[in-house]
Protein backbone atom coordinates (compact mmCIF):
# COMPACT_ATOMS: atom_id res chain seq x y z
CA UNK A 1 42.43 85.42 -17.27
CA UNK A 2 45.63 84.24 -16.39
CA UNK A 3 48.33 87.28 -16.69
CA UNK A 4 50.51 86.56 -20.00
CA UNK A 5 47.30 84.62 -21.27
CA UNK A 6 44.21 85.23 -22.74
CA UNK A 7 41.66 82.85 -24.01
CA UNK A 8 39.39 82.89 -27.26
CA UNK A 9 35.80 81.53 -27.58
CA UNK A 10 36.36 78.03 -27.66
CA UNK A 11 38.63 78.02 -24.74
CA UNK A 12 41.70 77.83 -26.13
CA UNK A 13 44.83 79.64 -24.60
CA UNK A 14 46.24 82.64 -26.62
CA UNK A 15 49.51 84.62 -26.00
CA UNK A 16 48.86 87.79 -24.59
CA UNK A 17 49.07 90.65 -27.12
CA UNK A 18 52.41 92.76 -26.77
CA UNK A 19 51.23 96.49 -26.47
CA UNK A 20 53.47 98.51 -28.46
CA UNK A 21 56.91 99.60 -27.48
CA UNK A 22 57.36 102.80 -29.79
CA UNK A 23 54.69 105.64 -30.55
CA UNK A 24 54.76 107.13 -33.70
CA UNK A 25 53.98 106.58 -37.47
CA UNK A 26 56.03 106.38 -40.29
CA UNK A 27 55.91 106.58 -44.26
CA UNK A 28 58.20 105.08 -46.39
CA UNK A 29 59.13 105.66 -50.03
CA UNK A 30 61.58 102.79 -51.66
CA UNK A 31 63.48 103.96 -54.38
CA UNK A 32 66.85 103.01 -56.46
CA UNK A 33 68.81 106.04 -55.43
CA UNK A 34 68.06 105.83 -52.11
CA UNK A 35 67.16 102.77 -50.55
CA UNK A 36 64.30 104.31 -48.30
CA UNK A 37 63.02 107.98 -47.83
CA UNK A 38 61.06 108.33 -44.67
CA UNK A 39 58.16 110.63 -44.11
CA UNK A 40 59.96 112.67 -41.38
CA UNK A 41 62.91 113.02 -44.29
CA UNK A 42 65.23 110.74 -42.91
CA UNK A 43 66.97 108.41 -45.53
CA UNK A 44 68.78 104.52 -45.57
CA UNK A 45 71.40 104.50 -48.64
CA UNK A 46 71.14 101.83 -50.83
CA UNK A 47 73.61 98.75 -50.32
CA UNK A 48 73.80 97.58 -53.87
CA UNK A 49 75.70 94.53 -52.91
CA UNK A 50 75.54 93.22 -56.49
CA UNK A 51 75.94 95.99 -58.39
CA UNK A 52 79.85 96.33 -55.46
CA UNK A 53 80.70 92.79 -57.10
CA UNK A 54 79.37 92.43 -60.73
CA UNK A 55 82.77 93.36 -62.12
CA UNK A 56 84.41 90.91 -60.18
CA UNK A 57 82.14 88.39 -60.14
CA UNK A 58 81.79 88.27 -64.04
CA UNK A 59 85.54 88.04 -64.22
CA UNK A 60 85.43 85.02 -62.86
CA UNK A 61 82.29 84.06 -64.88
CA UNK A 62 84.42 84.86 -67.91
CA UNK A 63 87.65 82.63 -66.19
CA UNK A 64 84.98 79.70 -65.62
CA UNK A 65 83.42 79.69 -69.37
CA UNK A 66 87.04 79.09 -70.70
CA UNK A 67 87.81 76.26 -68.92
CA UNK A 68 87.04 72.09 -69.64
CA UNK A 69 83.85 71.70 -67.71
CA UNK A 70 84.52 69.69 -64.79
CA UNK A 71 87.96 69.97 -65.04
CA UNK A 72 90.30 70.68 -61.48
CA UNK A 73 90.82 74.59 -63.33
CA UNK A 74 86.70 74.53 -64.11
CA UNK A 75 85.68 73.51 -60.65
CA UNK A 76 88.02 75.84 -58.96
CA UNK A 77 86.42 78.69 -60.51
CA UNK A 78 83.13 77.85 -60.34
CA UNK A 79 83.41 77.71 -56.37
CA UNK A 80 84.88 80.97 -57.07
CA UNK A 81 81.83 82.40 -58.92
CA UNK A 82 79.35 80.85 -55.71
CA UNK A 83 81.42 82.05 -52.99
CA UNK A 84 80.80 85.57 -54.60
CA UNK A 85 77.45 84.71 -54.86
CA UNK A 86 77.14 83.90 -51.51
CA UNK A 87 78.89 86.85 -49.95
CA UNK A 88 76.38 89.25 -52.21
CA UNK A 89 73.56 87.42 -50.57
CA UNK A 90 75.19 87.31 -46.85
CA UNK A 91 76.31 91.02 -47.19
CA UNK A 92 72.33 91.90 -48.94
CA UNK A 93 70.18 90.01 -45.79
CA UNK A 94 71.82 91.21 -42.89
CA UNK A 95 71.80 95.10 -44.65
CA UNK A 96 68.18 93.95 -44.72
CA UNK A 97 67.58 92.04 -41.04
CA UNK A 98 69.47 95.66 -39.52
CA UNK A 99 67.48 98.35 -41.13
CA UNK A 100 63.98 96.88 -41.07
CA UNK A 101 64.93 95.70 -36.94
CA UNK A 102 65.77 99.87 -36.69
CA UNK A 103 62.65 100.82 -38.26
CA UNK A 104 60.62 98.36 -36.60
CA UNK A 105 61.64 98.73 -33.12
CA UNK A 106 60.97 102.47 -33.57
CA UNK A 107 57.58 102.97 -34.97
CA UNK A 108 54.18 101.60 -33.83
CA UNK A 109 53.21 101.77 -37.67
CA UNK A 110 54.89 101.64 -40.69
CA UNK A 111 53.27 102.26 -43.91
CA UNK A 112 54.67 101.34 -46.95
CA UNK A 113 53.44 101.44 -50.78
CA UNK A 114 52.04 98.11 -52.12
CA UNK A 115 54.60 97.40 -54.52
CA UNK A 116 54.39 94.22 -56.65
CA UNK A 117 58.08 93.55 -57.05
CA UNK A 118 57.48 90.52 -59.06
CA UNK A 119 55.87 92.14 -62.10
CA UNK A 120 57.92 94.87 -61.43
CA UNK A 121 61.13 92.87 -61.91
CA UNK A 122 59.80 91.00 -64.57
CA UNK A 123 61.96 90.08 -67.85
CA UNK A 124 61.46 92.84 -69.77
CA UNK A 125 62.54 90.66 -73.19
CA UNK A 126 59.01 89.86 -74.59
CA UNK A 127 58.20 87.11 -77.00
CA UNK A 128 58.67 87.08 -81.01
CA UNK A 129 55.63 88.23 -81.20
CA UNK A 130 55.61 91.02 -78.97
CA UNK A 131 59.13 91.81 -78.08
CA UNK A 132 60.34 94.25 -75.36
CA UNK A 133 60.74 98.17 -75.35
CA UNK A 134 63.96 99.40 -74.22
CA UNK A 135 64.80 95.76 -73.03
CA UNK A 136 68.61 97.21 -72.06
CA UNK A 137 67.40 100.10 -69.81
CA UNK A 138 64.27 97.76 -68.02
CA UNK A 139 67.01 95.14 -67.26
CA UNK A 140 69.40 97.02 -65.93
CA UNK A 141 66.23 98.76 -63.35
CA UNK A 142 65.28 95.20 -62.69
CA UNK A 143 68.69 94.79 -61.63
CA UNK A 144 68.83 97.22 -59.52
CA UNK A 145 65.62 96.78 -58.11
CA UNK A 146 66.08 93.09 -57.04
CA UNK A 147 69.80 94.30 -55.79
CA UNK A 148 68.26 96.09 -53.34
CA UNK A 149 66.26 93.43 -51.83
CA UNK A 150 62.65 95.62 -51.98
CA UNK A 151 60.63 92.34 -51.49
CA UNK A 152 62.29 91.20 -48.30
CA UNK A 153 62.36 95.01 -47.25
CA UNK A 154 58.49 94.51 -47.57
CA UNK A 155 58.33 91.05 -45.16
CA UNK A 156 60.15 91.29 -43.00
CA UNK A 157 59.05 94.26 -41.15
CA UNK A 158 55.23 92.33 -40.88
CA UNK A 159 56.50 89.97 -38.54
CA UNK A 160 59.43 91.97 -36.40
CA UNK A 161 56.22 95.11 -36.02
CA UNK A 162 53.95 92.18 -34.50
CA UNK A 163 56.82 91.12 -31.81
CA UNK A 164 56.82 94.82 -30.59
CA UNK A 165 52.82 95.09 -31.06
CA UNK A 166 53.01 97.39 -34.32
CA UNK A 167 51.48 96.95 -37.63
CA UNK A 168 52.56 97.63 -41.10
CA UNK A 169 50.15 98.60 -43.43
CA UNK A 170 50.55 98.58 -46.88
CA UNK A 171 48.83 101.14 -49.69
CA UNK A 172 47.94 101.97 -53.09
CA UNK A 173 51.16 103.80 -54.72
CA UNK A 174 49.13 105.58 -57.64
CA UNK A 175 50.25 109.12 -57.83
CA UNK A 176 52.06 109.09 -54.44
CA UNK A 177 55.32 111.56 -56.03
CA UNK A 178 52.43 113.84 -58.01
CA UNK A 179 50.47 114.64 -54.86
CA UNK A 180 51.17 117.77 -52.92
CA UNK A 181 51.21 116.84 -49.41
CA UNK A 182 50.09 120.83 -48.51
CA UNK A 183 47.25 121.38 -50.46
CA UNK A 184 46.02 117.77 -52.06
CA UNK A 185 47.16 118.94 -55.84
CA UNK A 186 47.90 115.82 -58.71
CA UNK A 187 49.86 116.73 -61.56
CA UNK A 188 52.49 115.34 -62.93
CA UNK A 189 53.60 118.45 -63.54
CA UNK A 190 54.43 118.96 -59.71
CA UNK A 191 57.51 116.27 -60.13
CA UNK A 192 59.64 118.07 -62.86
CA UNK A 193 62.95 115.53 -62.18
CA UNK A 194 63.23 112.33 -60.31
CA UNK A 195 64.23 114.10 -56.84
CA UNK A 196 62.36 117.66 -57.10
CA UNK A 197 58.78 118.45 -56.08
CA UNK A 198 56.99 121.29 -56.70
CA UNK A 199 53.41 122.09 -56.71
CA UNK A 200 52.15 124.16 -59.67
CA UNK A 201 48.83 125.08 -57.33
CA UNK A 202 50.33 126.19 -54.33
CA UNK A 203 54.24 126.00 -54.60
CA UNK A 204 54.65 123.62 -51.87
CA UNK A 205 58.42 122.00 -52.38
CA UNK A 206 60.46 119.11 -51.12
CA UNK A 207 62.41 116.53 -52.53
CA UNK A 208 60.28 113.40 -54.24
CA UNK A 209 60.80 110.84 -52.61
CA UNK A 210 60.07 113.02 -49.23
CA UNK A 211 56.59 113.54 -50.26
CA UNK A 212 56.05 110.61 -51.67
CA UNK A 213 56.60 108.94 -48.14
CA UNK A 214 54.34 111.71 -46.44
CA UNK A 215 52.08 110.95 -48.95
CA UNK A 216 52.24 107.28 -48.18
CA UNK A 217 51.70 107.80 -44.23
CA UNK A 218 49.32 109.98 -45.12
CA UNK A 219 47.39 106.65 -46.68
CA UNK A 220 47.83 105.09 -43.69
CA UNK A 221 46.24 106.94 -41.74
CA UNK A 222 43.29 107.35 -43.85
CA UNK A 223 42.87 103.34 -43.87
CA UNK A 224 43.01 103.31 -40.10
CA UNK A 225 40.87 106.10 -39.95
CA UNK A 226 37.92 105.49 -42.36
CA UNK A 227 38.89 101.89 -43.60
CA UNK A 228 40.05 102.59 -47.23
CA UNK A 229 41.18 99.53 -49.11
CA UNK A 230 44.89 98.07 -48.07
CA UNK A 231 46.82 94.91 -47.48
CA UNK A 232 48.01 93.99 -44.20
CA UNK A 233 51.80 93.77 -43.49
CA UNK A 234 50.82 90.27 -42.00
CA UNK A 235 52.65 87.40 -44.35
CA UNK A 236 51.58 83.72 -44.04
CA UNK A 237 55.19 83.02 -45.13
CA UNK A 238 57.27 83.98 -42.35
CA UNK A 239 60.12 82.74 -40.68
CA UNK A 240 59.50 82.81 -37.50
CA UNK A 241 56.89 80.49 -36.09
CA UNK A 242 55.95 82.83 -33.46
CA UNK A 243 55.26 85.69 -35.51
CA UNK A 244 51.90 83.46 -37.38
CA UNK A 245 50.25 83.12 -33.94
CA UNK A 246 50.18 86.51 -33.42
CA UNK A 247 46.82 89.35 -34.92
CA UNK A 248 46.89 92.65 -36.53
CA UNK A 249 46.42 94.42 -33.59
CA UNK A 250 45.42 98.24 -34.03
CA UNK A 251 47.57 101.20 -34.04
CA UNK A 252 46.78 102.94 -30.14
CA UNK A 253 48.18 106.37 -29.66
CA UNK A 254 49.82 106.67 -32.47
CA UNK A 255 50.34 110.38 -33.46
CA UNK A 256 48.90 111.51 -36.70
CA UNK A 257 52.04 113.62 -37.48
């Protein structure tokens, strides 16, 4: 073996696995309020780069939709209206590219809940003949929920863990804010608002989205442990060509706490 190379069964030269450059575990909670809750309580604020421009940017939706289409006055707004655009989505991805480089070049593992955005951000509208519930109050969390980028906030951290030889594993959310962290209690009971926690069995308290991260690492741990159902944080869609050559690799002295 050739140092910086290793090679598989049929010969073939493989890049060396990177061994890990940070130690510990984390659990993270994603949220609308804040952006991420960590399992050691540490929290990223939400950017909410739309929601920073909508009023502007629908002025000048509103300036557009009055003038001749194609016209000099039409045109000139509607660059307007995608240079706003643009600026949202500039200002959203490099929020993005920072925090999940932090969180990545940090931890060894990362656990995060396995979200499905998509159906999550669905329309909320309906058809005729099955129309919406509370279409005005889905919308506006669908909004908010693709404002804050959670998909990307999912991928990207799959590829940047493998460049530093981490993993990101993600895990069933059911009942991750109703289970006390302390003594293994599910109620709904134990989450009386969005942000409190408190355990009707044995009075264990912390803020929600807290435990719901602990609660998340705790999952982690459990699939590395005794190989409880998950999906790895390894996308076949990412950017960087690099990042597809490189394996899961698994999770060496990583502290369960």
């Amino acid at each position: 073996e050739v140092h910086g190379e290793r090679h598989s069964g049929t010969g073939k030269i493989l890049p060396e696995q990177p061994l890990p450059t940070a130690t510990s575990a984390i659990g993270i909670d994603v949220g609308i309020a804040r952006f991420a809750t960590m399992s050691d309580g540490s929290v990223v604020a939400p950017l909410n780069s739309f929601k920073k421009h909508q009023q502007n940017l629908a002025r000048y939706q509103r300036r557009m939709s009055r003038k001749v289409k194609f016209s000099s006055n039409w045109k000139k707004a509607k660059a307007r209206v995608q240079k706003i655009h643009i600026g949202i989505a500039n200002a959203r991805k490099d929020f993005l590219h920072k925090t999940t480089t932090t969180i990545s070049k940090n931890h060894a593992l990362v656990c995060i809940e396995d979200l499905q955005v998509r159906n999550m951000s669905r329309s909320s509208k309906g058809t005729v003949e099955q129309p919406g519930k509370k279409v005005s109050q889905k919308s506006g969390l669908n909004r908010a929920i693709l404002d804050q980028g959670w998909g990307e906030f999912r991928r990207q951290p799959g590829y940047k863990l493998g460049w530093n030889g981490g993993m990101l594993l993600a895990v069933p959310a059911q009942h991750t804010s109703q289970t006390c962290p302390a003594c293994g209690h599910v109620s709904k009971d134990n989450r009386q608002t969005q942000a409190s926690f408190l355990c009707v069995d044995c009075g264990y308290e912390n803020h929600a989205d807290v435990v719901g991260a602990m609660n998340v690492l705790a999952r982690g741990h459990r699939v590395l442990a005794c190989g409880e159902s998950a999906q790895s944080g390894r996308s076949m869609k990412q950017e960087p060509t690099e990042a597809t050559r490189r394996s899961s690799r698994g999770a060496v002295g990583i502290p369960f706490h």
